[in-house]
Amino acid sequence: MAQTTTEKIFSEFREHSVAEFFKKNQQMLGFSGKTRSLTTIIHEYVTNSLDACEEAGILPEVTINIREIDKERYIVSVGDNGPGIPEKHIGKALGQMLAGTKFHRYAQQRGQQGIGASGCTMYSQITTGKPVKVISRYDTKKISCEITIDLKSNSPQIRNLVKEEGDFGHGLAIEAEVAEVKYDKSSFGVYEYVRRTALANPHLQISLHDPEGQDHSFPRSSDIIPAKPVVVQPHPLGISTNDMIDFAHREREFKRVSSFLQERFVRVSAAKVDELKQLVPDVDFNKAPSELQWVEAEKIVKAIHNPNVKWIAPATDSVKPIGKAQIEKSLTNILAPQFIAVAERSPKIYKGGIPFMVEAALAYGGGAGKKAGDLSSSEVIRYANRAPLLFDNSGCAISEAVKAIDWKRYKLKNFEEEPLSVLVNISSVYVPYTSAGKQAISNDEEILQEIKNAIMEAARDLQSYLSGIRRDADRKERRKAVLRYVPQLSRDLTELAGKGSPKELEKTLLHLIETKYSSEIESEEGEAEAKNGKNGNGKEEKEEDEVEE
Ligand SMILES: Nc1ncnc2c1ncn2[C@@H]1O[C@H](COP(=O)(O)OP(=O)(O)O)[C@@H](O)[C@H]1O
Ligand SMILES: [Mg+2]
């Protein structure tokens, strides 16, 4: 090929910024489909508010307002009482991709990549050409401005900045005008997102003013602020070669690979480093971490996974669940069901190095389940670190686990048609999502099994409750049937015997029947108590252990 042709082709050679990349690949940020795009915007803003309040130790109050200004064009505003964003950082926080306070920090937070809020800024800009309007209140300041992203350079542009001094309290309010979105009441819509967020965050007070002018308010049911996220060091078994390179190349403090490994990861002692050295003698552990090559990192990671190298599992205190009592409170508050069963499992480890924990709750009767007129159906509500997962239901480990359960064993004849809400929350510093959309949990065997165990544990409580109800109903039926014969029987007997009063006999028989039924109830209750006292969940517990082995 002539050189001129090659040069001509390469005259088209360009570099692209990450912002341009995401403009072309919006679906990776959750901007696909009109309903989903609007839910994504709410999700990004609300999770940021929750993260910020948690970090600042503030009981969160979030207000959402959505106005339709034209067909499929809305003004969305979200306000919170969090710490706000200082002037110095506001541009990058909301107008630059891959920028934020949570980036690459090993902590259990909702946001991580620094593309949520800036993704919304981009979406507003490319669908309406409008900037987002922001008001940040903190210390004694109030900053108002408009922010857009220069997509070519992935850098923020701030306009109409106004600063005021005074006592304005604290919080952040963002207003974005967006098009090609739709508000609807489907299970993928904003209302459902907000309801589910409220369910998993009893400490949150959240309200939604919808485009039809209706107000939906979810008051908080608990004053307990969740513990601050703790930043933890990764366990060697939990990281890939790519992570290893990332960490090593960012290392400034430790001069050698050996000390970097010891200091930046948990459970790596000097003796462990020696073990690794033996396995990969051609890697120089004295070189600077910033000089670590891909092949070397790959060898080290392989050595870490060598079955002869034994690791102590990481501590699990980084995992912050919602908590049993908190779940019960919010279910009572929002669903008002007849019965609640919550299973809070102990933290477990997956892939040998990543702690996680599963909570499952079943709410039955009352406001539980989905309602359509008089008909109820079951609903499965999935969460990762308390954030609802509304999309990609079919590929998710939680959906798989629910499907795998034999609900009939637990006295639910037809799972689909029961007034039942199944909630599952998985908490981890590193939730294994199936894709960048972060809407489904990958089907890792260890995680799947743990979710099943949690659901079964809760299902056993529900089963006892339901069999109690069934027994009660059966007993009432039998009693009614027997009572029907009493007047006739009394008449016939006195007539046959040729003496006594039918009325007297009727009274005696009725007394006899009532005594029998109440003693039956007592003995059943006694039996149930004895069983619980002796052996907790009895036979079913064994079944689960079998599965775990
Ligand atoms: N409501 C808010 N209150 C305080 N800080 C916020 C808020 N929203 C966003 N931020 C800041 O902006 C940064 C970028 O947010 P975002 O783009 O959603 O990324 P991420 O949440 O992944 O860090 C956050 O890390 C945080 O520092
Ligand atoms: Mg975020």
Coordinates of C-alpha atoms and ligand atoms in Angstrom, one line a residue:
M1 CA 0.0 0.0 0.0
A2 CA 1.4 3.4 -0.9
Q3 CA 2.6 5.4 2.0
T4 CA 0.3 8.3 1.0
T5 CA -2.7 6.1 1.5
T6 CA -1.6 4.9 4.9
E7 CA -1.0 8.5 5.9
K8 CA -4.4 9.5 4.6
I9 CA -6.0 6.7 6.7
F10 CA -4.1 7.8 9.7
S11 CA -5.0 11.4 9.2
E12 CA -8.3 10.3 10.8
F13 CA -6.5 9.1 13.9
R14 CA -8.0 10.8 17.0
E15 CA -7.9 10.6 20.7
H16 CA -11.1 10.5 22.6
S17 CA -11.9 11.5 26.2
V18 CA -13.7 9.3 28.6
A19 CA -16.7 11.7 28.4
E20 CA -16.9 11.2 24.6
F21 CA -16.7 7.4 25.2
F22 CA -19.6 7.5 27.5
K23 CA -21.6 9.8 25.3
K24 CA -21.4 7.1 22.7
N25 CA -21.9 4.3 25.2
Q26 CA -24.7 5.8 27.3
Q27 CA -26.3 2.5 27.9
M28 CA -23.2 1.5 30.0
L29 CA -24.3 4.2 32.5
G30 CA -27.9 3.1 32.5
F31 CA -29.2 5.5 29.9
S32 CA -31.1 3.1 27.7
G33 CA -34.9 3.2 27.4
K34 CA -36.9 6.2 28.4
T35 CA -38.2 4.9 31.8
R36 CA -34.9 3.5 32.7
S37 CA -33.0 6.7 31.9
L38 CA -35.2 8.7 34.3
T39 CA -34.8 6.1 37.0
T40 CA -31.1 6.1 36.5
I41 CA -30.9 9.9 37.0
I42 CA -32.9 9.6 40.3
H43 CA -30.7 6.6 41.3
E44 CA -27.5 8.5 40.8
Y45 CA -28.6 11.6 42.7
V46 CA -30.2 9.7 45.5
T47 CA -27.3 7.3 46.1
N48 CA -25.0 10.3 46.2
S49 CA -27.1 11.9 48.8
L50 CA -27.2 8.8 50.9
D51 CA -23.4 8.2 50.6
A52 CA -22.7 11.8 51.5
C53 CA -25.0 11.8 54.5
E54 CA -23.6 8.5 55.7
E55 CA -20.1 9.8 55.5
A56 CA -21.0 13.0 57.3
G57 CA -23.1 11.2 60.0
I58 CA -26.3 13.0 59.0
L59 CA -29.8 11.5 59.0
P60 CA -30.7 12.0 55.4
E61 CA -33.7 13.9 54.0
V62 CA -34.1 13.7 50.3
T63 CA -36.7 15.6 48.2
I64 CA -37.4 14.7 44.6
N65 CA -39.4 16.8 42.3
I66 CA -40.2 15.8 38.7
R67 CA -42.1 18.2 36.4
E68 CA -43.1 17.4 32.8
I69 CA -42.5 20.5 30.7
D70 CA -43.1 18.9 27.3
K71 CA -43.7 15.4 25.9
E72 CA -40.9 13.2 27.3
R73 CA -39.1 16.2 28.6
Y74 CA -38.8 16.8 32.3
I75 CA -37.2 19.0 34.9
V76 CA -35.8 16.8 37.7
S77 CA -34.6 18.2 41.0
V78 CA -33.2 16.4 43.9
G79 CA -32.3 18.1 47.2
D80 CA -30.6 16.7 50.3
N81 CA -29.5 17.9 53.7
G82 CA -26.0 16.4 53.3
P83 CA -22.6 18.1 53.7
G84 CA -22.8 19.9 50.3
I85 CA -19.8 20.2 48.0
P86 CA -17.1 22.9 48.5
E87 CA -16.8 25.4 45.7
K88 CA -13.3 24.1 44.8
H89 CA -14.6 20.6 44.0
I90 CA -18.1 21.3 42.7
G91 CA -17.1 21.5 39.0
K92 CA -15.2 18.2 39.0
A93 CA -17.7 16.4 41.1
L94 CA -20.6 17.1 38.8
G95 CA -18.9 18.0 35.5
Q96 CA -16.0 15.6 35.1
M97 CA -16.1 11.9 34.6
L98 CA -14.1 9.6 36.8
A99 CA -13.7 12.2 39.5
G100 CA -15.0 11.9 43.0
T101 CA -14.2 11.2 46.7
K102 CA -14.9 7.5 46.5
F103 CA -12.8 6.5 43.6
H104 CA -10.8 3.3 44.1
R105 CA -11.4 3.4 47.8
Y106 CA -12.0 0.0 49.3
A107 CA -15.2 0.8 51.2
Q108 CA -18.8 -0.2 51.1
Q109 CA -20.4 2.7 49.4
R110 CA -23.0 3.0 46.7
G111 CA -20.9 5.1 44.3
Q112 CA -17.4 4.1 43.3
Q113 CA -16.4 5.2 39.8
G114 CA -17.1 8.9 39.9
I115 CA -19.3 8.8 36.8
G116 CA -22.8 8.9 38.3
A117 CA -23.5 12.6 38.8
S118 CA -21.4 13.7 35.8
G119 CA -23.1 11.1 33.7
C120 CA -26.4 12.9 34.5
T121 CA -24.9 16.2 33.6
M122 CA -23.8 14.8 30.3
Y123 CA -27.3 13.3 29.6
S124 CA -29.0 16.6 30.3
Q125 CA -26.6 18.3 28.0
I126 CA -26.9 16.0 25.1
T127 CA -30.7 15.7 25.2
T128 CA -31.6 19.3 25.9
G129 CA -28.5 21.3 25.6
K130 CA -29.0 22.7 29.1
P131 CA -26.5 22.8 32.0
V132 CA -27.4 21.4 35.4
K133 CA -28.2 24.0 38.1
V134 CA -26.6 23.4 41.4
I135 CA -26.9 25.0 44.9
S136 CA -24.4 23.8 47.5
R137 CA -24.7 25.0 51.1
Y138 CA -21.9 24.3 53.5
D139 CA -20.0 26.1 56.4
T140 CA -21.3 29.6 56.0
K141 CA -21.6 29.6 52.3
K142 CA -24.1 29.1 49.6
I143 CA -22.8 28.6 46.0
S144 CA -25.1 28.6 43.0
C145 CA -23.9 27.8 39.5
E146 CA -24.6 26.1 36.3
I147 CA -22.4 23.2 35.2
T148 CA -21.7 21.5 31.8
I149 CA -19.0 19.1 30.7
D150 CA -16.6 19.9 27.9
L151 CA -16.9 16.5 26.3
K152 CA -13.8 16.8 24.2
S153 CA -11.5 17.3 27.2
N154 CA -13.8 15.8 29.9
S155 CA -13.5 18.9 32.0
P156 CA -16.1 21.0 33.8
Q157 CA -17.4 24.4 32.7
I158 CA -19.0 26.5 35.4
R159 CA -21.2 29.5 34.6
N160 CA -23.2 32.1 36.5
L161 CA -21.5 31.3 39.8
V162 CA -23.0 33.2 42.7
K163 CA -21.5 33.1 46.2
E164 CA -23.3 34.2 49.4
E165 CA -22.1 34.3 53.0
G166 CA -24.5 33.6 55.8
D167 CA -26.1 30.8 57.7
F168 CA -27.7 28.6 55.1
G169 CA -27.4 25.2 56.8
H170 CA -26.0 22.4 54.6
G171 CA -27.0 20.3 51.6
L172 CA -26.9 20.0 47.9
A173 CA -29.7 20.6 45.4
I174 CA -29.3 19.7 41.7
E175 CA -31.8 20.5 38.9
A176 CA -31.4 18.9 35.5
E177 CA -33.6 19.3 32.4
V178 CA -33.7 16.0 30.5
A179 CA -35.5 14.7 27.4
E180 CA -36.0 11.3 25.9
V181 CA -37.1 10.1 29.3
K182 CA -40.5 9.0 30.6
Y183 CA -42.1 8.9 34.0
D184 CA -44.3 5.9 34.5
K185 CA -45.6 3.7 37.4
S186 CA -44.1 0.4 36.2
S187 CA -41.9 -1.7 38.3
F188 CA -39.0 0.0 36.5
G189 CA -40.1 3.5 37.2
V190 CA -39.1 6.2 39.7
Y191 CA -41.9 5.7 42.1
E192 CA -40.9 2.0 42.6
Y193 CA -37.3 3.0 42.9
V194 CA -38.1 5.4 45.6
R195 CA -40.3 3.0 47.5
R196 CA -37.7 0.3 47.4
T197 CA -35.0 2.7 48.5
A198 CA -37.2 3.7 51.5
L199 CA -37.7 0.0 52.4
A200 CA -34.0 -0.7 52.6
N201 CA -33.1 2.6 54.3
P202 CA -35.3 3.0 57.3
H203 CA -33.2 6.0 58.4
L204 CA -34.0 7.9 55.2
Q205 CA -36.8 10.4 54.9
I206 CA -37.7 10.7 51.2
S207 CA -40.4 12.3 49.3
L208 CA -41.4 12.4 45.6
H209 CA -43.5 15.0 43.9
D210 CA -44.5 13.3 40.7
P211 CA -45.3 14.9 37.3
E212 CA -49.0 14.4 37.9
G213 CA -48.7 16.6 41.0
Q214 CA -49.0 13.8 43.5
D215 CA -46.9 13.7 46.6
H216 CA -45.5 10.4 47.9
S217 CA -43.8 10.6 51.2
F218 CA -41.9 7.9 53.0
P219 CA -41.1 9.1 56.6
R220 CA -38.2 7.5 58.3
S221 CA -38.9 4.6 60.7
S222 CA -35.6 4.7 62.5
D223 CA -33.2 7.4 63.9
I224 CA -30.2 5.2 63.7
I225 CA -27.6 6.5 61.2
P226 CA -25.8 3.6 59.5
A227 CA -22.2 3.2 60.6
K228 CA -19.7 5.2 58.5
P229 CA -18.2 3.1 55.7
V230 CA -14.8 1.8 56.7
V231 CA -12.0 1.9 54.2
V232 CA -10.3 -1.5 54.2
Q233 CA -7.3 -2.9 52.5
P234 CA -7.9 -5.6 49.9
H235 CA -7.1 -9.3 50.5
P236 CA -4.7 -10.7 48.0
L237 CA -7.2 -13.4 46.9
G238 CA -9.7 -10.8 45.9
I239 CA -7.7 -9.0 43.3
S240 CA -6.8 -9.4 39.6
T241 CA -3.6 -8.7 37.8
N242 CA -5.1 -5.5 36.6
D243 CA -5.9 -4.4 40.1
M244 CA -2.4 -5.4 41.2
I245 CA -0.9 -3.2 38.4
D246 CA -3.2 -0.3 39.3
F247 CA -2.3 -0.4 43.0
A248 CA 1.4 -0.9 42.3
H249 CA 1.6 2.0 39.9
R250 CA -0.2 4.3 42.2
E251 CA 2.1 3.4 45.1
R252 CA 4.2 6.4 46.4
E253 CA 5.1 5.5 49.9
F254 CA 6.7 2.0 49.7
K255 CA 9.8 1.6 47.7
R256 CA 9.8 -2.2 47.1
V257 CA 7.3 -4.6 45.8
S258 CA 7.8 -6.7 49.0
S259 CA 6.9 -3.9 51.3
F260 CA 4.1 -2.8 49.0
L261 CA 2.6 -6.2 49.2
Q262 CA 2.9 -6.4 53.0
E263 CA 1.6 -2.9 53.7
R264 CA -1.2 -2.5 51.1
F265 CA -2.9 -5.8 51.5
V266 CA -4.3 -7.6 54.5
R267 CA -3.0 -11.0 55.7
V268 CA 0.4 -10.6 53.9
S269 CA 3.2 -11.1 56.4
A270 CA 7.0 -11.1 55.6
A271 CA 6.8 -14.9 55.7
K272 CA 4.1 -14.9 53.1
V273 CA 6.1 -12.7 50.8
D274 CA 9.0 -15.1 51.2
E275 CA 6.7 -18.0 50.2
L276 CA 5.6 -16.0 47.1
K277 CA 9.3 -15.2 46.3
Q278 CA 10.0 -19.0 46.3
L279 CA 7.2 -19.6 43.8
V280 CA 8.3 -16.9 41.4
P281 CA 12.1 -16.6 41.7
D282 CA 12.4 -14.6 38.5
V283 CA 10.4 -11.7 39.8
D284 CA 12.5 -9.0 41.6
F285 CA 10.6 -8.2 44.8
N286 CA 13.1 -5.4 45.5
K287 CA 12.1 -3.3 42.5
A288 CA 9.9 -0.3 42.8
P289 CA 6.2 -1.0 42.7
S290 CA 5.8 1.6 40.0
E291 CA 8.1 -0.5 37.8
L292 CA 6.1 -3.7 38.1
Q293 CA 5.4 -5.1 34.7
W294 CA 2.2 -6.9 33.7
V295 CA 3.9 -10.3 33.3
E296 CA 5.4 -10.0 36.8
A297 CA 2.1 -9.0 38.4
E298 CA 0.5 -11.9 36.6
K299 CA 3.0 -14.3 38.1
I300 CA 2.6 -12.9 41.6
V301 CA -1.2 -13.2 41.3
K302 CA -0.9 -16.7 40.1
A303 CA 1.4 -17.5 43.0
I304 CA -1.1 -16.0 45.4
H305 CA -3.7 -18.5 44.1
N306 CA -1.3 -21.4 44.3
P307 CA -3.2 -24.0 46.4
N308 CA -0.1 -24.6 48.5
V309 CA -0.1 -21.0 49.7
K310 CA -2.6 -20.9 52.6
W311 CA -4.3 -17.6 53.4
I312 CA -6.1 -16.4 56.5
A313 CA -9.5 -15.1 55.4
P314 CA -10.0 -11.3 55.7
A315 CA -11.9 -9.7 58.6
T316 CA -15.5 -9.1 57.8
D317 CA -16.1 -5.9 59.7
S318 CA -16.1 -3.9 56.5
V319 CA -19.5 -5.4 55.7
K320 CA -22.3 -3.2 56.8
P321 CA -25.7 -4.8 56.6
I322 CA -29.1 -3.1 57.1
G323 CA -29.8 -5.1 60.3
K324 CA -32.7 -7.3 61.3
A325 CA -34.5 -4.9 63.6
Q326 CA -34.1 -2.1 61.0
I327 CA -35.6 -4.2 58.2
E328 CA -38.5 -5.2 60.5
K329 CA -39.2 -1.6 61.2
S330 CA -39.3 -0.4 57.7
L331 CA -41.3 -3.4 56.5
T332 CA -43.9 -2.7 59.2
N333 CA -43.8 1.0 58.4
I334 CA -44.2 0.7 54.6
L335 CA -45.9 -2.6 53.8
A336 CA -47.8 -3.2 57.1
P337 CA -47.8 -7.0 56.4
Q338 CA -49.5 -9.6 58.6
F339 CA -46.2 -11.4 59.1
I340 CA -42.5 -10.7 58.8
A341 CA -39.5 -13.1 58.8
V342 CA -36.0 -11.8 58.5
A343 CA -32.9 -13.8 58.2
E344 CA -29.6 -12.1 58.8
R345 CA -26.7 -14.4 57.9
S346 CA -23.2 -14.1 59.3
P347 CA -20.7 -12.5 56.9
K348 CA -19.1 -15.0 54.4
I349 CA -16.1 -14.8 52.0
Y350 CA -16.2 -15.4 48.3
K351 CA -13.3 -16.1 46.0
G352 CA -11.4 -16.7 49.2
G353 CA -10.8 -13.0 49.8
I354 CA -13.9 -10.9 49.5
P355 CA -16.3 -10.6 52.5
F356 CA -20.0 -10.3 51.8
M357 CA -23.2 -10.7 53.7
V358 CA -26.8 -11.6 52.8
E359 CA -30.0 -10.5 54.4
A360 CA -33.4 -11.9 53.3
A361 CA -36.8 -10.9 54.5
L362 CA -40.3 -12.2 53.7
A363 CA -43.3 -10.1 54.3
Y364 CA -46.6 -11.8 54.0
G365 CA -50.3 -10.6 53.9
G366 CA -51.5 -7.1 54.5
G367 CA -49.7 -4.7 52.2
A368 CA -47.1 -7.2 51.1
G369 CA -46.8 -8.3 47.5
K370 CA -48.0 -6.6 44.4
K371 CA -51.7 -5.6 44.2
A372 CA -54.0 -5.4 41.2
G373 CA -57.5 -4.8 42.5
D374 CA -58.3 -7.7 44.8
L375 CA -55.6 -9.9 43.4
S376 CA -52.2 -10.2 45.0
S377 CA -49.0 -11.5 43.5
S378 CA -45.5 -12.0 44.9
E379 CA -42.7 -9.5 44.3
V380 CA -38.9 -10.0 44.5
I381 CA -37.0 -6.9 45.7
R382 CA -33.3 -7.0 45.0
Y383 CA -30.7 -4.8 46.6
A384 CA -26.9 -4.4 46.6
N385 CA -25.6 -2.3 49.4
R386 CA -29.2 -1.1 50.0
A387 CA -29.5 0.3 46.5
P388 CA -32.5 -1.3 44.6
L389 CA -31.7 -3.3 41.5
L390 CA -34.7 -2.8 39.2
F391 CA -33.3 -4.0 35.9
D392 CA -31.6 -7.1 34.4
N393 CA -33.6 -9.3 36.7
S394 CA -33.1 -12.5 34.7
G395 CA -29.3 -12.7 35.0
C396 CA -29.2 -12.0 38.7
A397 CA -28.2 -14.4 41.4
I398 CA -31.0 -13.2 43.6
S399 CA -33.6 -14.0 41.0
E400 CA -32.0 -17.4 40.4
A401 CA -32.0 -18.2 44.1
V402 CA -35.7 -17.3 44.5
K403 CA -36.5 -19.5 41.5
A404 CA -34.5 -22.4 42.9
I405 CA -36.5 -22.5 46.2
D406 CA -39.2 -25.1 46.4
W407 CA -41.8 -22.8 47.9
K408 CA -44.4 -25.5 48.3
R409 CA -42.4 -27.0 51.1
Y410 CA -42.9 -23.7 52.9
K411 CA -46.7 -23.8 52.6
L412 CA -46.8 -21.4 49.6
K413 CA -48.9 -23.3 47.1
N414 CA -48.4 -21.0 44.2
F415 CA -45.5 -18.7 44.7
E416 CA -46.5 -16.2 42.0
E417 CA -50.0 -15.6 43.4
E418 CA -49.1 -15.1 47.1
P419 CA -49.4 -11.8 48.9
L420 CA -45.6 -11.9 49.4
S421 CA -42.6 -9.6 49.2
V422 CA -39.2 -11.2 49.1
L423 CA -36.4 -8.8 49.9
V424 CA -32.7 -9.7 49.5
N425 CA -29.8 -7.4 50.2
I426 CA -26.2 -8.2 49.6
S427 CA -23.6 -6.1 51.3
S428 CA -20.0 -6.0 50.3
V429 CA -17.2 -3.7 49.6
Y430 CA -17.0 -5.3 46.2
V431 CA -20.3 -6.4 44.9
P432 CA -19.8 -8.7 41.9
Y433 CA -22.1 -7.1 39.3
T434 CA -22.7 -8.8 36.0
S435 CA -22.0 -5.6 34.0
A436 CA -21.2 -1.9 34.3
G437 CA -24.9 -1.2 34.5
K438 CA -24.7 -2.5 38.1
Q439 CA -28.2 -4.0 38.0
A440 CA -27.6 -7.7 38.5
I441 CA -25.4 -9.8 40.8
S442 CA -23.3 -12.4 39.1
N443 CA -24.2 -16.0 39.6
D444 CA -21.1 -17.0 41.6
E445 CA -21.8 -20.3 43.3
E446 CA -20.8 -19.2 46.8
I447 CA -23.0 -16.2 46.6
L448 CA -25.9 -18.0 45.1
Q449 CA -25.9 -20.6 47.8
E450 CA -25.7 -18.1 50.6
I451 CA -28.7 -16.2 49.1
K452 CA -30.6 -19.5 49.0
N453 CA -29.7 -20.2 52.6
A454 CA -30.9 -16.8 53.7
I455 CA -34.2 -17.1 51.9
M456 CA -34.8 -20.6 53.3
E457 CA -34.1 -19.5 56.8
A458 CA -36.7 -16.8 56.6
A459 CA -39.1 -19.2 54.7
R460 CA -39.0 -21.6 57.7
D461 CA -40.4 -18.9 60.0
L462 CA -43.1 -18.1 57.4
Q463 CA -43.9 -21.8 57.1
S464 CA -44.5 -22.1 60.9
Y465 CA -46.7 -19.0 60.8
L466 CA -48.7 -20.3 57.8
S467 CA -49.1 -23.8 59.2
G468 CA -50.4 -22.2 62.4
I469 CA -53.0 -20.3 60.4
R470 CA -53.9 -23.4 58.4
R471 CA -54.3 -25.5 61.6
D472 CA -56.4 -22.8 63.1
A473 CA -58.6 -22.7 60.1
D474 CA -58.9 -26.5 60.0
R475 CA -59.8 -26.7 63.6
K476 CA -62.5 -24.0 63.2
E477 CA -63.9 -26.0 60.3
R478 CA -64.1 -29.2 62.3
R479 CA -65.6 -27.5 65.3
K480 CA -68.3 -25.9 63.1
A481 CA -69.1 -29.3 61.5
V482 CA -69.5 -31.0 64.8
L483 CA -71.5 -28.2 66.3
R484 CA -74.0 -28.5 63.4
Y485 CA -75.0 -32.0 64.7
V486 CA -75.5 -31.1 68.3
P487 CA -79.2 -30.0 68.4
Q488 CA -80.4 -33.0 66.3
L489 CA -78.2 -35.4 68.3
S490 CA -79.6 -34.1 71.6
R491 CA -83.2 -34.5 70.4
D492 CA -82.6 -38.0 69.1
L493 CA -80.7 -39.2 72.1
T494 CA -83.3 -38.0 74.7
E495 CA -86.1 -39.5 72.5
L496 CA -84.3 -42.8 72.3
A497 CA -83.5 -42.9 76.1
G498 CA -87.1 -41.8 76.8
K499 CA -85.9 -39.4 79.5
G500 CA -84.0 -36.1 80.0
S501 CA -84.3 -32.7 78.4
P502 CA -82.9 -32.1 74.9
K503 CA -81.9 -28.6 75.9
E504 CA -79.9 -29.8 78.9
L505 CA -78.1 -32.5 76.9
E506 CA -77.3 -29.9 74.2
K507 CA -75.7 -27.7 76.8
T508 CA -73.6 -30.6 78.1
L509 CA -72.5 -31.6 74.7
L510 CA -71.5 -28.1 73.7
H511 CA -69.4 -27.8 76.9
L512 CA -67.7 -31.1 76.1
I513 CA -66.8 -30.0 72.6
E514 CA -65.5 -26.6 73.6
T515 CA -63.3 -28.2 76.3
K516 CA -61.9 -30.7 73.8
Y517 CA -60.9 -27.9 71.3
S518 CA -59.3 -25.6 73.8
S519 CA -57.2 -28.5 75.2
E520 CA -56.2 -29.3 71.7
I521 CA -55.0 -25.8 71.1
E522 CA -53.1 -25.8 74.4
S523 CA -51.3 -29.1 73.7
E524 CA -50.3 -27.9 70.2
E525 CA -48.9 -24.8 71.6
G526 CA -47.0 -26.8 74.2
E527 CA -45.6 -29.0 71.6
A528 CA -44.4 -26.1 69.5
E529 CA -42.7 -24.5 72.4
A530 CA -41.0 -27.8 73.4
K531 CA -39.8 -28.2 69.8
N532 CA -38.4 -24.7 69.6
G533 CA -36.7 -25.0 73.0
K534 CA -35.1 -28.3 72.2
N535 CA -33.7 -27.8 68.8
G536 CA -34.4 -24.4 67.2
N537 CA -35.4 -25.1 63.7
G538 CA -35.4 -28.8 64.0
K539 CA -35.0 -31.0 60.9
E540 CA -34.8 -28.2 58.3
E541 CA -31.6 -26.8 59.7
K542 CA -29.9 -30.1 58.7
E543 CA -31.0 -29.8 55.2
E544 CA -29.3 -26.5 54.9
D545 CA -26.0 -27.8 56.4
E546 CA -26.1 -30.5 53.8
V547 CA -26.3 -27.9 51.1
E548 CA -23.5 -25.9 52.5
E549 CA -21.0 -28.8 52.7
Ligands
LIG1 N1 -25.3 15.0 47.2 C1 -24.0 15.1 47.3 N2 -23.5 15.6 48.5 C2 -22.1 15.7 48.6 N3 -21.2 15.3 47.7 C3 -21.7 14.8 46.6 C4 -23.1 14.7 46.3 N4 -23.2 14.2 45.1 C5 -22.0 14.0 44.6 N5 -21.0 14.4 45.5 C6 -19.6 14.3 45.3 O1 -19.3 14.2 43.9 C7 -18.5 13.0 43.6 C8 -18.9 12.5 42.3 O2 -20.2 11.8 42.3 P1 -20.5 10.7 41.2 O3 -20.2 11.2 39.9 O4 -21.9 10.2 41.4 O5 -19.4 9.6 41.6 P2 -19.3 8.6 42.8 O6 -20.6 8.6 43.5 O7 -19.1 7.3 42.1 O8 -18.2 9.0 43.6 C9 -18.8 12.1 44.8 O9 -17.7 11.2 45.0 C10 -18.9 13.1 45.9 O10 -17.7 13.5 46.4
MG2 MG -22.5 8.4 42.6

